[in-house]
XYZ file of C-alpha atoms in Angstrom:
410
model
C 2.015 -14.809 25.110
C 5.562 -15.471 24.422
C 6.622 -15.591 20.780
C 8.760 -18.222 19.302
C 11.286 -15.708 18.999
C 11.734 -14.974 22.356
C 12.656 -18.945 23.351
C 16.303 -18.643 22.676
C 18.106 -21.096 20.822
C 16.010 -24.013 19.651
C 16.305 -27.676 20.997
C 15.559 -30.409 19.245
C 12.253 -30.868 21.053
C 11.497 -27.154 20.648
C 11.992 -27.457 17.046
C 9.375 -30.166 16.495
C 7.299 -28.401 18.740
C 7.226 -25.309 16.340
C 6.604 -27.878 13.194
C 3.893 -29.222 15.033
C 2.206 -25.677 15.655
C 2.957 -24.576 12.192
C 1.244 -27.856 10.736
C -1.838 -27.340 13.118
C -1.990 -24.039 11.672
C -2.195 -25.248 7.907
C -4.898 -28.053 8.960
C -6.781 -25.251 10.374
C -6.516 -22.954 7.233
C -7.092 -26.139 4.926
C -10.232 -26.928 6.917
C -11.757 -23.688 6.735
C -10.479 -22.186 3.432
C -9.091 -24.580 1.080
C -5.747 -24.406 -0.530
C -6.256 -20.477 -1.813
C -8.737 -18.029 -0.447
C -9.903 -16.825 -4.024
C -11.785 -13.259 -3.956
C -13.821 -12.790 -7.209
C -11.253 -11.366 -9.551
C -13.879 -11.270 -12.530
C -10.858 -12.480 -14.591
C -7.160 -11.092 -14.816
C -8.017 -9.393 -18.036
C -9.185 -5.917 -17.897
C -9.242 -2.284 -19.021
C -5.903 -1.584 -17.774
C -4.419 -4.386 -20.022
C -6.131 -3.329 -23.187
C -4.494 -0.005 -22.863
C -1.183 -1.439 -22.098
C -1.272 -3.277 -25.147
C -2.277 -0.185 -27.323
C 0.099 1.856 -25.773
C 3.009 -0.438 -26.698
C 1.623 -0.388 -30.118
C 1.035 3.326 -30.453
C 2.795 6.534 -30.897
C 3.127 9.790 -29.748
C 0.056 12.141 -31.414
C 1.376 14.906 -33.211
C 0.099 18.387 -32.546
C 0.372 21.673 -34.109
C 4.082 23.359 -33.451
C 5.038 19.736 -32.116
C 7.608 19.640 -34.659
C 9.500 16.054 -34.846
C 8.040 15.062 -31.648
C 4.670 13.343 -33.522
C 5.021 9.780 -34.343
C 7.645 9.002 -31.887
C 6.993 5.311 -30.278
C 5.985 5.684 -26.762
C 8.419 4.420 -24.126
C 7.890 1.067 -21.718
C 5.656 2.647 -19.091
C 6.895 0.338 -16.291
C 10.643 1.938 -17.167
C 12.658 3.938 -14.935
C 10.748 6.751 -13.727
C 13.755 9.292 -14.265
C 13.126 8.070 -18.162
C 9.555 8.460 -18.238
C 9.759 11.730 -16.589
C 12.242 12.974 -19.147
C 9.891 11.590 -22.045
C 6.837 13.657 -20.396
C 8.707 16.565 -19.976
C 9.775 16.721 -23.470
C 6.239 17.074 -24.522
C 3.800 19.887 -25.079
C 1.013 20.317 -22.395
C -1.278 19.343 -25.253
C 0.627 16.177 -25.873
C 0.531 15.075 -22.187
C -3.229 15.920 -22.123
C -3.779 13.668 -25.310
C -1.922 10.901 -23.834
C -3.959 10.922 -20.421
C -7.016 11.026 -22.545
C -5.929 8.342 -24.781
C -4.424 6.087 -22.218
C -5.936 7.226 -18.608
C -5.091 3.978 -16.884
C -1.623 3.794 -18.257
C -1.043 7.532 -17.567
C -2.630 7.479 -13.925
C -0.554 4.453 -12.962
C 2.974 5.513 -14.362
C 5.601 6.378 -11.909
C 7.513 9.286 -12.959
C 4.581 10.841 -14.587
C 3.826 14.306 -13.024
C 1.313 13.874 -10.094
C -1.499 16.634 -11.461
C -1.265 14.422 -14.600
C -1.669 11.392 -12.899
C -4.496 12.625 -10.950
C -6.223 14.112 -14.192
C -5.813 10.761 -15.716
C -7.213 8.944 -13.198
C -10.196 11.225 -13.061
C -11.100 10.187 -16.713
C -10.240 6.264 -15.775
C -12.965 6.692 -12.583
C -15.488 8.266 -14.928
C -15.247 5.556 -17.790
C -15.073 2.809 -15.056
C -17.952 4.557 -13.190
C -20.170 4.696 -16.444
C -19.330 1.052 -17.183
C -20.393 -0.107 -13.816
C -23.708 1.701 -14.154
C -24.501 -0.443 -17.537
C -23.442 -3.353 -15.662
C -26.201 -2.478 -12.884
C -28.796 -3.033 -15.528
C -27.652 -5.906 -17.436
C -29.945 -8.969 -17.436
C -27.071 -11.077 -18.320
C -25.764 -10.749 -14.537
C -27.040 -12.597 -11.371
C -28.965 -10.378 -8.748
C -25.309 -10.507 -6.643
C -23.247 -9.419 -9.984
C -25.642 -6.156 -10.276
C -25.429 -5.544 -6.721
C -21.470 -5.715 -6.898
C -21.719 -3.486 -10.071
C -23.825 -0.696 -7.923
C -21.363 -0.986 -4.957
C -18.653 -0.123 -7.505
C -20.281 2.490 -9.238
C -20.969 4.266 -5.866
C -17.435 3.782 -4.759
C -15.804 5.207 -8.181
C -18.384 8.292 -7.709
C -16.956 8.526 -4.342
C -13.561 8.849 -5.589
C -14.370 11.354 -8.014
C -15.874 13.663 -5.504
C -14.501 16.510 -3.819
C -11.222 17.021 -5.795
C -9.613 13.513 -4.585
C -5.996 13.054 -5.517
C -5.972 9.704 -6.618
C -2.372 8.712 -7.551
C -3.088 5.265 -8.931
C -6.576 3.098 -10.005
C -7.127 0.046 -11.891
C -10.712 -1.735 -11.779
C -9.235 -5.064 -12.776
C -10.457 -7.797 -10.464
C -11.046 -6.597 -6.848
C -9.577 -3.403 -7.840
C -6.608 -1.161 -6.482
C -6.138 2.330 -5.748
C -3.700 5.193 -3.912
C -4.963 8.379 -2.786
C -2.834 11.541 -1.773
C -3.162 13.824 1.264
C -1.440 17.200 1.031
C 0.954 18.141 -1.821
C 2.878 15.264 -2.903
C 4.820 17.374 -5.785
C 6.325 19.762 -2.999
C 6.367 17.674 -0.017
C 9.840 16.850 1.827
C 8.377 13.938 3.897
C 6.001 11.523 2.361
C 4.214 8.763 4.647
C 3.144 5.654 2.991
C 0.337 3.676 4.687
C 0.605 -0.090 3.393
C -2.494 -2.121 4.692
C -3.143 -5.602 5.047
C -5.520 -8.321 4.126
C -8.862 -7.698 2.637
C -7.990 -4.411 1.193
C -9.410 -3.613 -2.332
C -11.234 -0.945 -4.474
C -14.698 -1.564 -2.498
C -12.736 -1.892 1.155
C -10.573 1.288 0.415
C -12.726 3.139 2.564
C -15.393 2.246 5.230
C -17.595 5.187 6.633
C -18.805 2.900 9.623
C -15.137 2.327 10.568
C -13.283 4.765 9.009
C -9.772 4.181 10.798
C -9.615 0.458 9.824
C -9.732 1.196 6.038
C -6.694 2.364 4.145
C -7.972 5.678 3.301
C -9.120 6.492 6.761
C -5.893 5.559 8.028
C -3.904 8.194 5.815
C -6.279 10.756 6.326
C -5.808 10.402 10.213
C -2.178 10.113 9.766
C -1.973 13.108 7.537
C -4.129 15.302 10.266
C -1.883 13.964 12.996
C 1.113 15.057 11.337
C -0.033 18.446 10.614
C -0.588 18.803 14.254
C 3.172 17.604 15.181
C 4.627 19.679 12.367
C 2.184 22.392 11.330
C 4.839 24.133 9.031
C 6.103 21.028 7.822
C 5.917 20.149 3.916
C 4.498 16.567 4.183
C 2.366 14.389 2.319
C 0.634 11.001 3.141
C -0.072 8.288 0.471
C -3.139 5.633 1.292
C -1.570 2.933 -0.824
C -3.874 -0.031 -1.506
C -1.863 -0.588 -5.172
C -1.399 -4.359 -4.369
C -3.566 -7.502 -4.343
C -3.723 -8.166 -0.560
C -4.874 -11.763 0.721
C -8.487 -12.121 0.993
C -9.184 -13.139 4.545
C -7.106 -15.068 6.973
C -6.243 -17.945 4.579
C -3.476 -19.716 2.901
C -2.202 -16.508 1.153
C -1.994 -14.469 4.350
C 0.078 -17.219 5.904
C 2.667 -16.943 2.924
C 4.724 -14.600 1.162
C 3.606 -14.847 -2.350
C 1.410 -11.680 -2.574
C 3.788 -9.968 -0.362
C 6.710 -10.493 -2.746
C 4.290 -9.000 -5.741
C 3.231 -6.257 -3.550
C 6.632 -5.366 -2.713
C 7.628 -4.855 -6.312
C 5.014 -2.329 -6.705
C 5.975 -0.788 -3.661
C 9.658 -0.004 -4.734
C 8.124 1.147 -8.147
C 6.283 3.847 -6.028
C 9.099 4.903 -3.987
C 11.525 5.069 -6.974
C 8.829 7.413 -8.543
C 9.051 9.838 -5.698
C 11.349 13.014 -5.852
C 15.252 11.725 -5.090
C 15.507 14.578 -2.077
C 12.166 13.457 -0.718
C 12.284 11.493 2.708
C 9.838 8.499 3.025
C 8.511 6.389 5.868
C 6.545 3.437 5.414
C 3.772 3.066 7.944
C 2.951 -0.857 7.389
C -0.117 -2.792 9.282
C -0.711 -6.243 9.719
C -0.048 -7.991 6.304
C 1.369 -4.928 4.968
C 4.193 -5.032 7.327
C 5.505 -8.490 5.526
C 5.008 -6.400 2.221
C 7.280 -3.859 3.665
C 9.737 -6.360 5.145
C 10.015 -8.203 1.806
C 10.574 -4.807 0.023
C 13.239 -3.805 2.612
C 16.134 -4.874 1.073
C 15.951 -2.883 -2.187
C 14.381 0.154 -1.128
C 15.802 3.307 -2.437
C 17.745 5.212 0.434
C 15.473 7.937 0.643
C 13.382 5.658 2.618
C 14.353 6.474 6.042
C 12.021 4.891 8.518
C 9.738 1.683 8.289
C 6.990 1.387 11.199
C 4.880 -1.646 11.571
C 1.710 -2.046 13.718
C -0.065 -5.591 14.557
C 2.702 -7.441 12.409
C 2.586 -11.203 11.521
C 6.155 -10.659 11.096
C 8.649 -9.338 8.203
C 9.689 -12.549 6.906
C 13.120 -12.277 8.672
C 14.613 -13.253 12.110
C 16.121 -9.985 13.111
C 15.686 -6.527 11.765
C 19.268 -6.480 10.419
C 18.114 -9.016 7.921
C 16.274 -6.892 6.253
C 18.725 -5.319 4.379
C 17.990 -1.846 4.706
C 19.622 1.436 6.308
C 16.009 2.679 7.424
C 15.215 2.535 10.892
C 12.905 0.129 11.890
C 10.137 0.570 14.286
C 7.158 -1.904 15.460
C 4.267 -1.586 17.915
C 1.720 -3.954 19.320
C -1.517 -3.607 21.230
C -1.722 -5.607 24.315
C -5.383 -6.527 23.005
C -4.180 -7.396 19.482
C -4.877 -11.080 18.438
C -1.962 -11.168 16.125
C 0.183 -11.968 19.242
C -1.353 -15.211 19.523
C -0.162 -16.551 15.875
C 2.975 -18.591 15.447
C 5.818 -16.305 14.738
C 7.908 -18.741 12.573
C 8.580 -19.300 9.028
C 8.572 -23.016 8.143
C 8.729 -24.203 4.328
C 7.398 -20.856 3.421
C 4.307 -21.026 6.038
C 4.575 -18.052 8.204
C 6.684 -14.754 8.474
C 9.445 -15.030 10.525
C 10.116 -13.641 14.198
C 8.064 -11.289 15.910
C 8.990 -7.674 15.099
C 8.205 -6.630 18.861
C 10.432 -9.123 20.567
C 13.448 -8.347 22.271
C 15.246 -10.555 19.874
C 14.370 -8.820 16.809
C 16.056 -5.766 17.174
C 12.896 -2.963 16.126
C 12.557 0.328 18.271
C 9.596 -0.762 20.064
C 6.836 1.991 20.224
C 3.775 2.494 22.602
C 0.643 1.822 20.847
C -1.121 2.976 23.908
C -5.189 3.325 23.186
C -5.075 1.204 19.671
C -7.588 -1.168 21.239
C -6.774 -4.262 19.110
C -5.750 -5.053 15.620
C -7.812 -2.524 13.862
C -7.169 0.616 15.988
C -3.611 1.808 15.588
C -4.692 4.867 13.290
C -7.581 5.952 15.473
C -7.337 9.796 16.692
C -6.410 10.340 20.122
C -4.023 6.949 20.314
C -0.463 7.055 20.813
C 0.017 4.604 18.528
C -1.327 7.011 15.874
C 0.779 10.036 17.559
C 3.952 7.762 16.904
C 3.310 7.109 13.656
C 2.805 10.776 12.792
C 6.181 11.698 14.925
C 8.073 8.923 12.821
C 6.340 10.266 9.625
C 7.797 13.924 10.237
C 11.054 13.196 11.481
C 10.494 14.086 15.067
C 12.121 11.032 16.560
C 13.430 12.172 19.782
C 9.544 12.695 20.811
C 8.250 9.344 20.180
C 6.600 7.209 22.986
C 8.223 3.990 23.717
C 6.783 0.770 24.811
C 9.367 0.678 27.682
C 11.267 3.839 29.107
C 12.970 5.619 26.735
C 14.908 2.422 24.860
C 13.525 2.774 21.435
C 15.070 6.428 21.478
C 18.581 5.120 22.108
C 21.225 6.303 19.758
C 19.293 8.542 17.605
C 20.462 11.948 16.635
């Protein structure tokens, strides 16, 4: 199917045709999902909000030998990562440990905190959340569906606690958010961040039956592929499900509201990574909308943005993203996303097709991907391309057409 971005300069007739198609999409979405596709958020308040309130009222715990440090007001946990790193670096190990135990969700989600401290804090927070859900499983005031949901969450938290997993972010509020690290993030020279699309939450963070369609499986596969391409490289991969994604293919998926919120969180993650680290964003489906919105204000450490199965990046051209990062795009020939209207009209839709010739991205081969959810399956050219971008082996990527995507690379 030819995308709208490939039709050239619009005539009045083609503009009307675009509007009609966009309105048709609106009517279909309204008929099938209503104005919003709301997932079960179980309220916006939760343990993280309570901890943040307590943190803002709290003071640094005093310890023996702590001198004048005890009693200091705690800094804004959403402040600049460097400032937070300096604050935490000024503390004793005992004081940092006490903060992690007293405010595990705050410390576990704090960009600028040492990664090992975040891992430790999130293990505490996960254990607390697991115990809370175990109690809810036997709460007679809940419906059978509510108790079943509590059981699923309890088992998910147990899985995230198992095997020494490195949980970089965790929030059980609503549908839940998380981020997991594969590799040694503290000493990594290159970091790849996998940004997933719709229907990503704590319960879909991993899918045993369809491992590579869930963000944890995507990131694990990418990390293994990067190690094959660059066995001696200091690489790490982050499975980043730390934003509220749209629930289903509804109105939220057709607009940029959640992408804008996610972009703020993505920039904060990047800003919290070491300055000398080179970062690549690997963005799938609606995740590419998040990356497109975030692109303009991303730190220069982001060298590459690669999108797969993208509905658009809320831009008409790669240059409109306002980033110095190289922009890569790929799409499997059997991906249904190619059939959506690549337009933006009154806030609906996400703009030009990133794999179209007029967009200006470097178009990679997606051979073997087999549809919208198959880009991170081991053995595919799409995963190999992601891995080569992630480790900086750009001259060896496979282009969709000849060697055009490698033109001008140093």
